[in-house]
Amino acid sequence: MEVKLWNDKREREMYDNLAELFAIIKATEKLEKAYVRDIISGAEYETECQKLIAQFKTLSSTLRDTVPNIERFHDTYKMDCPAALNRLVTSGVPATVEHRAAAAVSSVSSAAVVAECVQNFITAMDSLKLNMIAVDQVHPVLSDLSSSLNKLSILPVDFEGKTKMREWLSRLSKMGAADELTEQQARQLHFDLESSYNSFMASLPTGGS
């Protein structure tokens, strides 16, 4: 004896849509795993993922009264598809698109920090040329420079500029605010700044890399 799940055409359509939603979530989970395991290329993944996301959005909109909460639907049917939920519900765009966006933001952010570092190097060297050698004049300038260098992730921890600035800040912190650098100290600091600046510029990636 055949058991009907529906009583009319409308109910049948609803069950068909629920089955389709289930299939889309399962297919997205498989696609995400295939991409992570490098089984398919980024281009193939992106095309298929965009298709599944579009289908999901259309179907979830159609089923919004029947399935108001996708996570609950996922849990009710014990689907175990966390990657699909993240892609379809949380993100809404393919992973490749997310990666490109993150790289663009990182690039813009890094460029801003590089400009900040260059400005702080120049300010520090110029202040010494203007004979601003009191501790309360030198310390803030070197502190700003050290802070901006530490923000730049492309520089190694033992980068010369970072090390030199830490040494100078430690030295200055043991002196009084009104104390002044000797001529020899000022000359050495300027040399360290110039050397660190040159190393900094040399460490930056070129446009072609």
PDB file of N, CA and C in Angstrom, residues 149-150 152-163 166 203:
ATOM      1  N   LEU A 149      56.111  49.864  13.301  1.00  0.00           N
ATOM      2  CA  LEU A 149      56.877  48.721  12.786  1.00  0.00           C
ATOM      3  C   LEU A 149      56.277  47.399  13.265  1.00  0.00           C
ATOM      4  N   ASN A 150      55.816  47.387  14.511  1.00  0.00           N
ATOM      5  CA  ASN A 150      55.236  46.166  15.077  1.00  0.00           C
ATOM      6  C   ASN A 150      53.892  45.816  14.444  1.00  0.00           C
ATOM      7  N   LEU A 152      53.295  45.980  11.270  1.00  0.00           N
ATOM      8  CA  LEU A 152      53.507  45.472   9.909  1.00  0.00           C
ATOM      9  C   LEU A 152      53.895  44.002   9.950  1.00  0.00           C
ATOM     10  N   SER A 153      52.959  43.133   9.574  1.00  0.00           N
ATOM     11  CA  SER A 153      53.159  41.686   9.710  1.00  0.00           C
ATOM     12  C   SER A 153      54.233  41.117   8.775  1.00  0.00           C
ATOM     13  N   ILE A 154      54.568  41.844   7.700  1.00  0.00           N
ATOM     14  CA  ILE A 154      55.573  41.309   6.753  1.00  0.00           C
ATOM     15  C   ILE A 154      56.995  41.396   7.310  1.00  0.00           C
ATOM     16  N   LEU A 155      57.180  42.142   8.403  1.00  0.00           N
ATOM     17  CA  LEU A 155      58.520  42.266   8.994  1.00  0.00           C
ATOM     18  C   LEU A 155      58.758  41.144  10.003  1.00  0.00           C
ATOM     19  N   PRO A 156      59.938  40.517   9.974  1.00  0.00           N
ATOM     20  CA  PRO A 156      60.229  39.468  10.958  1.00  0.00           C
ATOM     21  C   PRO A 156      60.367  40.057  12.362  1.00  0.00           C
ATOM     22  N   VAL A 157      60.215  39.214  13.360  1.00  0.00           N
ATOM     23  CA  VAL A 157      60.294  39.658  14.763  1.00  0.00           C
ATOM     24  C   VAL A 157      61.656  40.272  15.070  1.00  0.00           C
ATOM     25  N   ASP A 158      62.719  39.700  14.464  1.00  0.00           N
ATOM     26  CA  ASP A 158      64.072  40.180  14.747  1.00  0.00           C
ATOM     27  C   ASP A 158      64.540  41.230  13.734  1.00  0.00           C
ATOM     28  N   PHE A 159      63.601  41.892  13.047  1.00  0.00           N
ATOM     29  CA  PHE A 159      63.967  42.932  12.095  1.00  0.00           C
ATOM     30  C   PHE A 159      64.810  44.003  12.791  1.00  0.00           C
ATOM     31  N   GLU A 160      65.875  44.431  12.131  1.00  0.00           N
ATOM     32  CA  GLU A 160      66.843  45.383  12.707  1.00  0.00           C
ATOM     33  C   GLU A 160      66.172  46.608  13.322  1.00  0.00           C
ATOM     34  N   GLY A 161      65.222  47.201  12.587  1.00  0.00           N
ATOM     35  CA  GLY A 161      64.560  48.411  13.079  1.00  0.00           C
ATOM     36  C   GLY A 161      63.828  48.186  14.384  1.00  0.00           C
ATOM     37  N   LYS A 162      63.127  47.042  14.493  1.00  0.00           N
ATOM     38  CA  LYS A 162      62.392  46.724  15.723  1.00  0.00           C
ATOM     39  C   LYS A 162      63.360  46.584  16.901  1.00  0.00           C
ATOM     40  N   THR A 163      64.434  45.827  16.660  1.00  0.00           N
ATOM     41  CA  THR A 163      65.431  45.583  17.713  1.00  0.00           C
ATOM     42  C   THR A 163      66.095  46.874  18.180  1.00  0.00           C
ATOM     43  N   ARG A 166      63.707  49.129  20.174  1.00  0.00           N
ATOM     44  CA  ARG A 166      63.499  48.598  21.536  1.00  0.00           C
ATOM     45  C   ARG A 166      64.684  48.951  22.436  1.00  0.00           C
ATOM     46  N   SER A 203      63.294  45.535   2.594  1.00  0.00           N
ATOM     47  CA  SER A 203      62.495  44.362   2.974  1.00  0.00           C
ATOM     48  C   SER A 203      61.104  44.367   2.351  1.00  0.00           C
TER      49      SER A 203
END
